[in-house]
PDB file of C-alpha atoms in Angstrom:
ATOM      1  CA  PHE A 412       7.756  -1.629 -11.105  1.00  0.00           C
ATOM      2  CA  PHE A 413       4.771   0.693 -10.630  1.00  0.00           C
ATOM      3  CA  GLN A 414       2.205  -2.030 -11.723  1.00  0.00           C
ATOM      4  CA  LYS A 415       3.833  -4.526  -9.560  1.00  0.00           C
ATOM      5  CA  THR A 416       3.294  -1.929  -6.737  1.00  0.00           C
ATOM      6  CA  LEU A 417      -0.254  -1.364  -7.743  1.00  0.00           C
ATOM      7  CA  ASN A 418      -0.879  -4.987  -7.801  1.00  0.00           C
ATOM      8  CA  ALA A 419       0.503  -5.686  -4.349  1.00  0.00           C
ATOM      9  CA  VAL A 420      -1.407  -2.666  -2.919  1.00  0.00           C
ATOM     10  CA  GLN A 421      -4.734  -3.917  -4.505  1.00  0.00           C
ATOM     11  CA  SER A 422      -4.026  -7.400  -3.068  1.00  0.00           C
ATOM     12  CA  TRP A 423      -3.632  -6.381   0.467  1.00  0.00           C
ATOM     13  CA  PHE A 424      -6.330  -3.759   0.712  1.00  0.00           C
ATOM     14  CA  THR A 425      -8.626  -6.437  -0.879  1.00  0.00           C
ATOM     15  CA  LEU A 426      -7.723  -9.056   1.720  1.00  0.00           C
ATOM     16  CA  PHE A 427      -7.170  -6.829   5.003  1.00  0.00           C
ATOM     17  CA  GLY A 428      -9.054  -3.424   4.283  1.00  0.00           C
ATOM     18  CA  TRP A 429     -12.326  -4.341   5.316  1.00  0.00           C
ATOM     19  CA  SER A 430     -13.684  -5.513   8.647  1.00  0.00           C
ATOM     20  CA  LYS A 431     -16.339  -7.671   7.026  1.00  0.00           C
ATOM     21  CA  GLY A 432     -14.252 -10.000   4.802  1.00  0.00           C
ATOM     22  CA  GLN A 433     -12.510  -9.694   1.457  1.00  0.00           C
ATOM     23  CA  ASN A 434     -13.563  -7.043  -0.895  1.00  0.00           C
ATOM     24  CA  PRO A 435     -11.917  -7.090  -4.314  1.00  0.00           C
ATOM     25  CA  ILE A 436     -10.919  -3.602  -5.285  1.00  0.00           C
ATOM     26  CA  SER A 437      -9.525  -2.213  -8.650  1.00  0.00           C
ATOM     27  CA  ILE A 438      -7.359   0.832  -8.559  1.00  0.00           C
ATOM     28  CA  PRO A 439      -8.712   3.689  -9.348  1.00  0.00           C
ATOM     29  CA  HIS A 440     -12.098   2.607 -10.619  1.00  0.00           C
ATOM     30  CA  SER A 441     -13.792   0.909  -7.506  1.00  0.00           C
ATOM     31  CA  LEU A 442     -12.391   3.551  -5.404  1.00  0.00           C
ATOM     32  CA  ARG A 443     -13.568   6.485  -7.181  1.00  0.00           C
ATOM     33  CA  SER A 444     -17.100   4.930  -7.026  1.00  0.00           C
ATOM     34  CA  ASP A 445     -16.855   3.696  -3.619  1.00  0.00           C
ATOM     35  CA  VAL A 446     -16.453   7.084  -1.967  1.00  0.00           C
ATOM     36  CA  CYS A 447     -20.186   7.866  -1.967  1.00  0.00           C
ATOM     37  CA  ILE A 448     -23.461   6.691  -2.026  1.00  0.00           C
ATOM     38  CA  VAL A 449     -26.016   8.801  -3.942  1.00  0.00           C
ATOM     39  CA  GLN A 450     -29.543   8.765  -2.867  1.00  0.00           C
ATOM     40  CA  LEU A 451     -31.707   8.636  -5.927  1.00  0.00           C
ATOM     41  CA  THR A 452     -35.196   7.882  -6.940  1.00  0.00           C
ATOM     42  CA  VAL A 453     -35.993   4.483  -8.328  1.00  0.00           C
ATOM     43  CA  ALA A 454     -36.169   6.172 -11.797  1.00  0.00           C
ATOM     44  CA  GLN A 455     -32.981   7.827 -11.498  1.00  0.00           C
ATOM     45  CA  GLU A 456     -31.292   4.718  -9.996  1.00  0.00           C
ATOM     46  CA  LYS A 457     -31.700   2.761 -13.043  1.00  0.00           C
ATOM     47  CA  ASN A 458     -29.338   5.207 -14.995  1.00  0.00           C
ATOM     48  CA  PHE A 459     -27.009   5.742 -12.200  1.00  0.00           C
ATOM     49  CA  LYS A 460     -24.241   3.343 -11.933  1.00  0.00           C
ATOM     50  CA  ARG A 461     -22.137   4.745  -9.110  1.00  0.00           C
ATOM     51  CA  ARG A 462     -23.742   2.812  -6.361  1.00  0.00           C
ATOM     52  CA  VAL A 463     -21.987   0.687  -3.852  1.00  0.00           C
ATOM     53  CA  ASP A 464     -22.477  -1.857  -0.777  1.00  0.00           C
ATOM     54  CA  LYS A 465     -22.628   0.713   2.153  1.00  0.00           C
ATOM     55  CA  ASP A 466     -20.622  -1.841   4.409  1.00  0.00           C
ATOM     56  CA  LYS A 467     -17.806  -1.722   1.838  1.00  0.00           C
ATOM     57  CA  GLY A 468     -17.185   1.809   0.752  1.00  0.00           C
ATOM     58  CA  PHE A 469     -13.582   3.610   0.892  1.00  0.00           C
ATOM     59  CA  TYR A 470     -14.787   5.494   4.017  1.00  0.00           C
ATOM     60  CA  GLU A 471     -15.795   2.308   5.738  1.00  0.00           C
ATOM     61  CA  MET A 472     -12.371   0.775   4.891  1.00  0.00           C
ATOM     62  CA  LEU A 473     -10.608   3.923   6.200  1.00  0.00           C
ATOM     63  CA  LEU A 474     -12.675   3.624   9.556  1.00  0.00           C
ATOM     64  CA  ASN A 475     -11.755  -0.022   9.854  1.00  0.00           C
ATOM     65  CA  LEU A 476      -7.994   0.706   9.497  1.00  0.00           C
ATOM     66  CA  ASN A 477      -7.896   4.028  11.481  1.00  0.00           C
ATOM     67  CA  GLY A 478     -10.628   3.583  14.104  1.00  0.00           C
ATOM     68  CA  GLN A 479     -12.124   6.756  13.558  1.00  0.00           C
ATOM     69  CA  SER A 480     -13.719   8.735  10.828  1.00  0.00           C
ATOM     70  CA  ILE A 481     -12.863  11.799   9.141  1.00  0.00           C
ATOM     71  CA  PRO A 482     -14.673  14.712  10.998  1.00  0.00           C
ATOM     72  CA  GLY A 483     -17.633  15.726   8.880  1.00  0.00           C
ATOM     73  CA  ILE A 484     -17.534  12.539   6.685  1.00  0.00           C
ATOM     74  CA  ALA A 485     -19.477   9.577   7.520  1.00  0.00           C
ATOM     75  CA  ALA A 486     -18.720   6.151   6.159  1.00  0.00           C
ATOM     76  CA  SER A 487     -21.592   6.367   3.709  1.00  0.00           C
ATOM     77  CA  GLN A 488     -22.134   9.714   2.144  1.00  0.00           C
ATOM     78  CA  SER A 489     -25.201  11.141   0.359  1.00  0.00           C
ATOM     79  CA  LEU A 490     -24.381  13.492  -2.589  1.00  0.00           C
ATOM     80  CA  SER A 491     -26.557  15.774  -4.598  1.00  0.00           C
ATOM     81  CA  THR A 492     -27.995  14.611  -7.857  1.00  0.00           C
ATOM     82  CA  ASP A 493     -27.013  17.783  -9.652  1.00  0.00           C
ATOM     83  CA  PRO A 494     -23.786  17.062 -11.350  1.00  0.00           C
ATOM     84  CA  VAL A 495     -21.825  20.364 -10.676  1.00  0.00           C
ATOM     85  CA  GLU A 496     -22.912  20.404  -6.985  1.00  0.00           C
ATOM     86  CA  ARG A 497     -22.073  16.651  -6.583  1.00  0.00           C
ATOM     87  CA  MET A 498     -18.559  17.529  -8.097  1.00  0.00           C
ATOM     88  CA  PHE A 499     -18.027  20.159  -5.624  1.00  0.00           C
ATOM     89  CA  GLN A 500     -19.068  18.045  -2.757  1.00  0.00           C
ATOM     90  CA  LEU A 501     -16.582  15.327  -3.809  1.00  0.00           C
ATOM     91  CA  HIS A 502     -13.776  17.647  -4.328  1.00  0.00           C
ATOM     92  CA  TRP A 503     -14.339  18.958  -0.703  1.00  0.00           C
ATOM     93  CA  GLN A 504     -14.594  15.411   0.348  1.00  0.00           C
ATOM     94  CA  HIS A 505     -11.085  14.503  -1.220  1.00  0.00           C
ATOM     95  CA  SER A 506      -9.598  17.745   0.161  1.00  0.00           C
ATOM     96  CA  GLU A 507     -10.672  16.618   3.602  1.00  0.00           C
ATOM     97  CA  LEU A 508      -9.262  13.116   3.310  1.00  0.00           C
ATOM     98  CA  LEU A 509      -5.759  14.501   2.148  1.00  0.00           C
ATOM     99  CA  SER A 510      -5.725  17.045   5.000  1.00  0.00           C
ATOM    100  CA  PHE A 511      -6.774  14.251   7.473  1.00  0.00           C
ATOM    101  CA  LEU A 512      -4.061  11.863   6.147  1.00  0.00           C
ATOM    102  CA  LYS A 513      -1.360  14.579   6.235  1.00  0.00           C
ATOM    103  CA  ARG A 514      -2.210  15.325   9.821  1.00  0.00           C
ATOM    104  CA  LYS A 515      -1.623  11.487  10.649  1.00  0.00           C
ATOM    105  CA  GLY A 516       1.767  11.677   8.924  1.00  0.00           C
ATOM    106  CA  ALA A 517       1.028  10.896   5.353  1.00  0.00           C
ATOM    107  CA  HIS A 518       3.444  12.459   2.521  1.00  0.00           C
ATOM    108  CA  LEU A 519       1.057  13.517  -0.228  1.00  0.00           C
ATOM    109  CA  PRO A 520       2.173  16.981  -1.421  1.00  0.00           C
ATOM    110  CA  HIS A 521       2.066  15.878  -5.097  1.00  0.00           C
ATOM    111  CA  ILE A 522      -1.744  14.631  -4.861  1.00  0.00           C
ATOM    112  CA  MET A 523      -4.333  17.162  -5.681  1.00  0.00           C
ATOM    113  CA  PRO A 524      -8.170  16.628  -4.715  1.00  0.00           C
ATOM    114  CA  GLU A 525      -9.095  16.673  -8.365  1.00  0.00           C
ATOM    115  CA  PHE A 526      -6.779  13.717  -9.277  1.00  0.00           C
ATOM    116  CA  LEU A 527      -9.080  11.479  -7.010  1.00  0.00           C
ATOM    117  CA  LEU A 528     -12.213  12.410  -9.019  1.00  0.00           C
ATOM    118  CA  ALA A 529     -13.978  10.157 -11.566  1.00  0.00           C
ATOM    119  CA  PRO A 530     -13.261  11.168 -15.101  1.00  0.00           C
ATOM    120  CA  GLU A 531     -16.695  12.833 -15.506  1.00  0.00           C
ATOM    121  CA  ASP A 532     -16.348  14.733 -12.420  1.00  0.00           C
ATOM    122  CA  TYR A 533     -12.790  16.006 -13.451  1.00  0.00           C
ATOM    123  CA  GLU A 534     -14.055  17.023 -16.663  1.00  0.00           C
ATOM    124  CA  LEU A 535     -16.672  19.141 -14.812  1.00  0.00           C
ATOM    125  CA  TRP A 536     -14.135  20.492 -12.450  1.00  0.00           C
ATOM    126  CA  SER A 537     -11.972  21.574 -15.470  1.00  0.00           C
ATOM    127  CA  GLU A 538     -14.746  23.351 -17.115  1.00  0.00           C
ATOM    128  CA  VAL A 539     -15.929  25.273 -13.976  1.00  0.00           C
ATOM    129  CA  ASN A 540     -12.545  26.263 -13.032  1.00  0.00           C
ATOM    130  CA  THR A 541     -11.465  27.330 -16.633  1.00  0.00           C
ATOM    131  CA  GLY A 542     -14.576  29.265 -16.537  1.00  0.00           C
ATOM    132  CA  LEU A 543     -14.191  31.041 -13.273  1.00  0.00           C
ATOM    133  CA  ARG A 544     -10.428  32.127 -14.199  1.00  0.00           C
ATOM    134  CA  ARG A 545     -11.539  33.431 -17.513  1.00  0.00           C
ATOM    135  CA  ALA A 546     -14.383  35.400 -15.827  1.00  0.00           C
ATOM    136  CA  SER A 547     -12.075  36.613 -13.288  1.00  0.00           C
ATOM    137  CA  MET A 548      -9.513  37.610 -15.830  1.00  0.00           C
ATOM    138  CA  ARG A 549     -12.286  39.720 -17.841  1.00  0.00           C
ATOM    139  CA  SER A 550     -13.467  41.492 -14.576  1.00  0.00           C
ATOM    140  CA  SER A 551      -9.859  42.348 -13.136  1.00  0.00           C
ATOM    141  CA  GLY A 552      -7.679  42.188 -16.056  1.00  0.00           C
ATOM    142  CA  LYS A 553      -5.565  39.541 -14.563  1.00  0.00           C
ATOM    143  CA  LEU A 554      -5.751  35.867 -13.260  1.00  0.00           C
ATOM    144  CA  SER A 555      -6.153  35.286  -9.620  1.00  0.00           C
ATOM    145  CA  GLY A 556      -6.187  32.101  -7.451  1.00  0.00           C
ATOM    146  CA  ARG A 557      -4.193  28.813  -7.775  1.00  0.00           C
ATOM    147  CA  ARG A 558      -2.929  27.869 -11.020  1.00  0.00           C
ATOM    148  CA  THR A 559      -5.213  25.140 -12.678  1.00  0.00           C
ATOM    149  CA  PHE A 560      -3.510  22.171 -14.540  1.00  0.00           C
ATOM    150  CA  VAL A 561      -5.899  20.576 -16.802  1.00  0.00           C
ATOM    151  CA  LEU A 562      -5.007  16.906 -18.008  1.00  0.00           C
ATOM    152  CA  GLU A 563      -6.406  15.318 -21.078  1.00  0.00           C
ATOM    153  CA  ASN A 564      -8.344  12.076 -20.706  1.00  0.00           C
ATOM    154  CA  ARG A 565      -5.531   9.527 -20.985  1.00  0.00           C
ATOM    155  CA  MET A 566      -3.075  11.419 -18.933  1.00  0.00           C
ATOM    156  CA  PHE A 567      -5.799  11.916 -16.262  1.00  0.00           C
ATOM    157  CA  GLU A 568      -6.469   8.246 -16.026  1.00  0.00           C
ATOM    158  CA  THR A 569      -2.663   7.566 -15.448  1.00  0.00           C
ATOM    159  CA  MET A 570      -2.568  10.265 -12.916  1.00  0.00           C
ATOM    160  CA  SER A 571      -5.542   9.098 -10.955  1.00  0.00           C
ATOM    161  CA  LYS A 572      -4.244   5.548 -10.817  1.00  0.00           C
ATOM    162  CA  ARG A 573      -0.992   7.041  -9.325  1.00  0.00           C
ATOM    163  CA  ALA A 574      -2.859   8.998  -6.845  1.00  0.00           C
ATOM    164  CA  TRP A 575      -5.053   6.443  -5.463  1.00  0.00           C
ATOM    165  CA  THR A 576      -2.259   4.115  -5.250  1.00  0.00           C
ATOM    166  CA  ASP A 577      -0.221   6.660  -3.359  1.00  0.00           C
ATOM    167  CA  VAL A 578      -3.003   7.297  -1.090  1.00  0.00           C
ATOM    168  CA  LEU A 579      -3.527   3.689  -0.193  1.00  0.00           C
ATOM    169  CA  LEU A 580       0.369   3.364   0.369  1.00  0.00           C
ATOM    170  CA  GLN A 581       0.306   6.443   2.706  1.00  0.00           C
ATOM    171  CA  MET A 582      -2.616   4.916   4.605  1.00  0.00           C
ATOM    172  CA  TYR A 583      -0.930   1.713   5.046  1.00  0.00           C
ATOM    173  CA  LYS A 584       2.105   3.766   6.411  1.00  0.00           C
ATOM    174  CA  VAL A 585       0.096   5.824   9.013  1.00  0.00           C
ATOM    175  CA  PHE A 586      -2.629   3.161  10.104  1.00  0.00           C
ATOM    176  CA  VAL A 587      -1.158  -0.193   9.659  1.00  0.00           C
ATOM    177  CA  LEU A 588       2.862  -0.028  10.228  1.00  0.00           C
ATOM    178  CA  PRO A 589       2.445   1.733  13.550  1.00  0.00           C
ATOM    179  CA  ARG A 590       0.888  -1.409  15.027  1.00  0.00           C
ATOM    180  CA  VAL A 591       4.559  -2.923  14.655  1.00  0.00           C
ATOM    181  CA  SER A 592       6.051  -2.970  18.220  1.00  0.00           C
ATOM    182  CA  SER A 593       9.186  -1.221  18.959  1.00  0.00           C
ATOM    183  CA  ARG A 594       9.699  -3.539  21.987  1.00  0.00           C
ATOM    184  CA  MET A 595      12.467  -5.818  20.737  1.00  0.00           C
ATOM    185  CA  VAL A 596      13.287  -8.532  23.501  1.00  0.00           C
ATOM    186  CA  PRO A 597      16.978  -9.692  23.256  1.00  0.00           C
ATOM    187  CA  ASP A 598      17.667 -13.143  22.618  1.00  0.00           C
ATOM    188  CA  PRO A 599      20.765 -14.329  24.548  1.00  0.00           C
ATOM    189  CA  SER A 600      21.175 -17.249  22.048  1.00  0.00           C
ATOM    190  CA  SER A 601      21.622 -14.807  19.102  1.00  0.00           C
ATOM    191  CA  LEU A 602      23.338 -11.792  20.826  1.00  0.00           C
ATOM    192  CA  GLU A 603      26.870 -13.139  20.379  1.00  0.00           C
ATOM    193  CA  SER A 604      26.589 -13.678  16.753  1.00  0.00           C
ATOM    194  CA  LEU A 605      24.841 -10.233  16.208  1.00  0.00           C
ATOM    195  CA  GLN A 606      27.689  -8.334  18.167  1.00  0.00           C
ATOM    196  CA  ASN A 607      29.962  -7.944  15.039  1.00  0.00           C
ATOM    197  CA  MET A 608      27.005  -6.846  12.771  1.00  0.00           C
ATOM    198  CA  PRO A 609      26.375  -3.003  11.999  1.00  0.00           C
ATOM    199  CA  GLY A 610      23.209  -2.208  13.908  1.00  0.00           C
ATOM    200  CA  ILE A 611      20.146  -0.560  12.432  1.00  0.00           C
ATOM    201  CA  LYS A 612      18.809   2.437  14.524  1.00  0.00           C
ATOM    202  CA  SER A 613      15.128   2.736  15.342  1.00  0.00           C
ATOM    203  CA  GLU A 614      15.194   6.347  16.334  1.00  0.00           C
ATOM    204  CA  PRO A 615      12.593   8.407  14.433  1.00  0.00           C
ATOM    205  CA  LEU A 616      14.941  10.793  12.681  1.00  0.00           C
ATOM    206  CA  CYS A 617      18.074   8.601  11.876  1.00  0.00           C
ATOM    207  CA  SER A 618      16.751   7.624   8.292  1.00  0.00           C
ATOM    208  CA  ASN A 619      15.023   9.581   5.560  1.00  0.00           C
ATOM    209  CA  VAL A 620      14.056   6.432   3.458  1.00  0.00           C
ATOM    210  CA  TYR A 621      12.309   4.095   6.167  1.00  0.00           C
ATOM    211  CA  SER A 622      10.128   4.895   9.122  1.00  0.00           C
ATOM    212  CA  ARG A 623      10.785   3.695  12.585  1.00  0.00           C
ATOM    213  CA  TYR A 624       8.249   0.921  12.283  1.00  0.00           C
ATOM    214  CA  GLU A 625      10.020  -0.163   8.923  1.00  0.00           C
ATOM    215  CA  ARG A 626      13.348  -0.072  10.622  1.00  0.00           C
ATOM    216  CA  THR A 627      11.837  -2.210  13.509  1.00  0.00           C
ATOM    217  CA  ILE A 628      11.056  -4.795  10.924  1.00  0.00           C
ATOM    218  CA  LEU A 629      14.431  -4.633   9.359  1.00  0.00           C
ATOM    219  CA  ILE A 630      15.928  -5.229  12.783  1.00  0.00           C
ATOM    220  CA  TRP A 631      13.558  -8.193  13.377  1.00  0.00           C
ATOM    221  CA  LEU A 632      14.573  -9.625   9.864  1.00  0.00           C
ATOM    222  CA  ASN A 633      18.351  -9.407  10.773  1.00  0.00           C
ATOM    223  CA  LYS A 634      17.849 -11.059  14.229  1.00  0.00           C
ATOM    224  CA  ASN A 635      15.843 -14.032  12.870  1.00  0.00           C
ATOM    225  CA  TYR A 636      17.877 -14.656   9.844  1.00  0.00           C
ATOM    226  CA  GLU A 637      21.220 -14.837  11.728  1.00  0.00           C
ATOM    227  CA  LYS A 638      19.591 -17.093  14.431  1.00  0.00           C
ATOM    228  CA  ASN A 639      17.838 -19.343  11.890  1.00  0.00           C
ATOM    229  CA  ARG A 640      20.324 -19.624   9.079  1.00  0.00           C
ATOM    230  CA  LYS A 641      22.504 -22.293  10.732  1.00  0.00           C
ATOM    231  CA  ILE A 642      19.447 -24.098  11.840  1.00  0.00           C
ATOM    232  CA  VAL A 643      17.433 -24.251   8.619  1.00  0.00           C
ATOM    233  CA  TRP A 644      20.366 -25.022   6.385  1.00  0.00           C
ATOM    234  CA  LYS A 645      22.773 -27.175   8.460  1.00  0.00           C
ATOM    235  CA  ASP A 646      21.837 -30.152   6.172  1.00  0.00           C
ATOM    236  CA  SER A 647      21.580 -28.007   2.931  1.00  0.00           C
ATOM    237  CA  GLU A 648      21.592 -29.945  -0.203  1.00  0.00           C
ATOM    238  CA  ARG A 649      22.437 -26.814  -2.445  1.00  0.00           C
ATOM    239  CA  GLY A 650      25.293 -24.658  -1.097  1.00  0.00           C
ATOM    240  CA  GLY A 651      25.686 -25.300   2.504  1.00  0.00           C
ATOM    241  CA  ILE A 652      24.966 -22.832   5.264  1.00  0.00           C
ATOM    242  CA  PRO A 653      24.380 -19.276   3.577  1.00  0.00           C
ATOM    243  CA  PRO A 654      26.747 -16.454   4.777  1.00  0.00           C
ATOM    244  CA  MET A 655      25.969 -13.795   7.530  1.00  0.00           C
ATOM    245  CA  ARG A 656      24.554 -10.667   5.931  1.00  0.00           C
ATOM    246  CA  TRP A 657      23.300  -7.320   6.785  1.00  0.00           C
ATOM    247  CA  ILE A 658      19.551  -6.786   5.849  1.00  0.00           C
ATOM    248  CA  VAL A 659      19.112  -2.898   5.208  1.00  0.00           C
ATOM    249  CA  ASN A 660      16.182  -2.983   2.607  1.00  0.00           C
ATOM    250  CA  PHE A 661      13.008  -4.576   1.603  1.00  0.00           C
ATOM    251  CA  ASP A 662      13.690  -5.499  -2.175  1.00  0.00           C
ATOM    252  CA  GLN A 663      17.354  -6.488  -2.948  1.00  0.00           C
ATOM    253  CA  ASP A 664      17.974  -8.191   0.334  1.00  0.00           C
ATOM    254  CA  LEU A 665      14.936 -10.198   0.031  1.00  0.00           C
ATOM    255  CA  LEU A 666      15.267 -11.189  -3.525  1.00  0.00           C
ATOM    256  CA  ASP A 667      16.718 -14.744  -3.098  1.00  0.00           C
ATOM    257  CA  GLY A 668      14.079 -15.707  -0.701  1.00  0.00           C
ATOM    258  CA  LEU A 669      16.487 -16.986   2.081  1.00  0.00           C
ATOM    259  CA  VAL A 670      15.742 -14.235   4.645  1.00  0.00           C
ATOM    260  CA  LEU A 671      11.924 -14.805   4.161  1.00  0.00           C
ATOM    261  CA  ALA A 672      12.396 -18.669   4.467  1.00  0.00           C
ATOM    262  CA  ALA A 673      14.544 -18.111   7.762  1.00  0.00           C
ATOM    263  CA  GLN A 674      11.598 -15.802   9.180  1.00  0.00           C
ATOM    264  CA  MET A 675       8.926 -18.586   8.485  1.00  0.00           C
ATOM    265  CA  ALA A 676      10.871 -21.376   9.602  1.00  0.00           C
ATOM    266  CA  GLY A 677      11.329 -19.780  12.961  1.00  0.00           C
ATOM    267  CA  TYR A 678       7.541 -20.151  13.418  1.00  0.00           C
ATOM    268  CA  CYS A 679       7.181 -23.425  11.299  1.00  0.00           C
ATOM    269  CA  PRO A 680      10.156 -25.404  11.743  1.00  0.00           C
ATOM    270  CA  TYR A 681       8.350 -28.466  10.076  1.00  0.00           C
ATOM    271  CA  LEU A 682       8.784 -26.731   6.701  1.00  0.00           C
ATOM    272  CA  ILE A 683      12.630 -27.032   6.923  1.00  0.00           C
ATOM    273  CA  PRO A 684      13.016 -30.706   5.782  1.00  0.00           C
ATOM    274  CA  THR A 685      10.062 -30.520   3.279  1.00  0.00           C
ATOM    275  CA  HIS A 686      10.736 -27.241   1.767  1.00  0.00           C
ATOM    276  CA  PHE A 687      13.550 -24.878   2.930  1.00  0.00           C
ATOM    277  CA  ILE A 688      16.297 -27.376   2.792  1.00  0.00           C
ATOM    278  CA  LYS A 689      15.875 -27.552  -1.101  1.00  0.00           C
ATOM    279  CA  MET A 690      16.764 -23.963  -1.617  1.00  0.00           C
ATOM    280  CA  TYR A 691      19.910 -22.611  -3.180  1.00  0.00           C
ATOM    281  CA  THR A 692      21.907 -20.987  -0.475  1.00  0.00           C
ATOM    282  CA  ASN A 693      24.259 -18.918  -2.640  1.00  0.00           C
ATOM    283  CA  PRO A 694      22.055 -18.395  -5.594  1.00  0.00           C
ATOM    284  CA  ARG A 695      23.680 -16.776  -8.676  1.00  0.00           C
ATOM    285  CA  THR A 696      21.346 -17.243 -11.723  1.00  0.00           C
ATOM    286  CA  HIS A 697      17.815 -16.388 -12.486  1.00  0.00           C
ATOM    287  CA  GLU A 698      16.976 -19.868 -12.562  1.00  0.00           C
ATOM    288  CA  GLN A 699      18.164 -20.375  -8.981  1.00  0.00           C
ATOM    289  CA  PHE A 700      16.407 -17.200  -7.798  1.00  0.00           C
ATOM    290  CA  LEU A 701      13.180 -18.349  -9.461  1.00  0.00           C
ATOM    291  CA  HIS A 702      13.696 -22.055  -7.748  1.00  0.00           C
ATOM    292  CA  ASN A 703      13.732 -20.482  -4.296  1.00  0.00           C
ATOM    293  CA  ALA A 704      11.007 -18.153  -5.000  1.00  0.00           C
ATOM    294  CA  LEU A 705       8.753 -21.209  -6.092  1.00  0.00           C
ATOM    295  CA  ILE A 706       9.661 -23.110  -3.064  1.00  0.00           C
ATOM    296  CA  PHE A 707       8.777 -20.119  -0.683  1.00  0.00           C
ATOM    297  CA  VAL A 708       5.408 -19.826  -2.329  1.00  0.00           C
ATOM    298  CA  LYS A 709       4.702 -23.537  -1.985  1.00  0.00           C
ATOM    299  CA  ALA A 710       5.454 -23.106   1.736  1.00  0.00           C
ATOM    300  CA  LEU A 711       2.882 -20.227   1.906  1.00  0.00           C
ATOM    301  CA  HIS A 712       0.600 -22.783   0.214  1.00  0.00           C
ATOM    302  CA  THR A 713       1.229 -25.252   2.564  1.00  0.00           C
ATOM    303  CA  ILE A 714       0.257 -23.558   5.491  1.00  0.00           C
ATOM    304  CA  ASN A 715      -2.728 -22.004   3.952  1.00  0.00           C
ATOM    305  CA  MET A 716      -1.384 -18.564   3.529  1.00  0.00           C
ATOM    306  CA  ASP A 717      -2.394 -18.035  -0.122  1.00  0.00           C
ATOM    307  CA  LEU A 718      -2.129 -14.270  -0.567  1.00  0.00           C
ATOM    308  CA  ASP A 719      -2.623 -14.463  -4.339  1.00  0.00           C
ATOM    309  CA  ILE A 720       1.211 -14.311  -4.741  1.00  0.00           C
ATOM    310  CA  LYS A 721       2.451 -14.944  -8.034  1.00  0.00           C
ATOM    311  CA  VAL A 722       6.246 -15.645  -8.972  1.00  0.00           C
TER     312      VAL A 722
END
């Protein structure tokens, strides 16, 4: 599940994260190298691999999505060539990033700035902090400051991958989802059929799972599915018109492809006779679910919305 989530995050930010076209990313490797541009001499540059196109760095992406940069951090950062000093600068930079995202509404209490460092910088950070704590203990007879958790190499890579994935997911939540309009214009043709269906409230505090913007999308899914299901599958070849349903999540309720097909049919009705009419409207087996998914992906390809979706 985590790997599928990571793949989806990589695909979205690769396609839509930057203002100047696509930029393939790999979590966490390209993000850890994209956070800065180190200014070096020609001789030093030959041995230093962490150099990146200044228009396609991580903070350039953040600026594109948010519309403003983090105070004190430009899209292109220049760091010291001294390894320890560079590590401290990056740690401060990551601390500012996390604080900035939290002020915007991101939920990242489990992410420490050091988890966003590259392995060599994390190793330096561990050595320096361990040395400082030992020196403090020798001078005062007791440990002081925040407890330091030092991860071994393999565990650090796992934690770093998870940390960067969560950072990107929270960036999507606070910068992209709020673009969803909460103004839902009632459609008289669908009000009658929706009146017996339980409603989904869009108020900020009525759910501890989905944000207001995610609930707005759920309302939109319910509305369009109920409006279109009798139109799309009135001449269904496999099961007739699908039953009314209440769509309350983005995983189980979308698995059979019918809800997504109903949304697309509302905007591209010409896909109904060529694609959607062939879907199983009451799928029960894995093969039928796969059949529906393949038809939906083919429909995406037909309208040139190839988002690198794999079934």
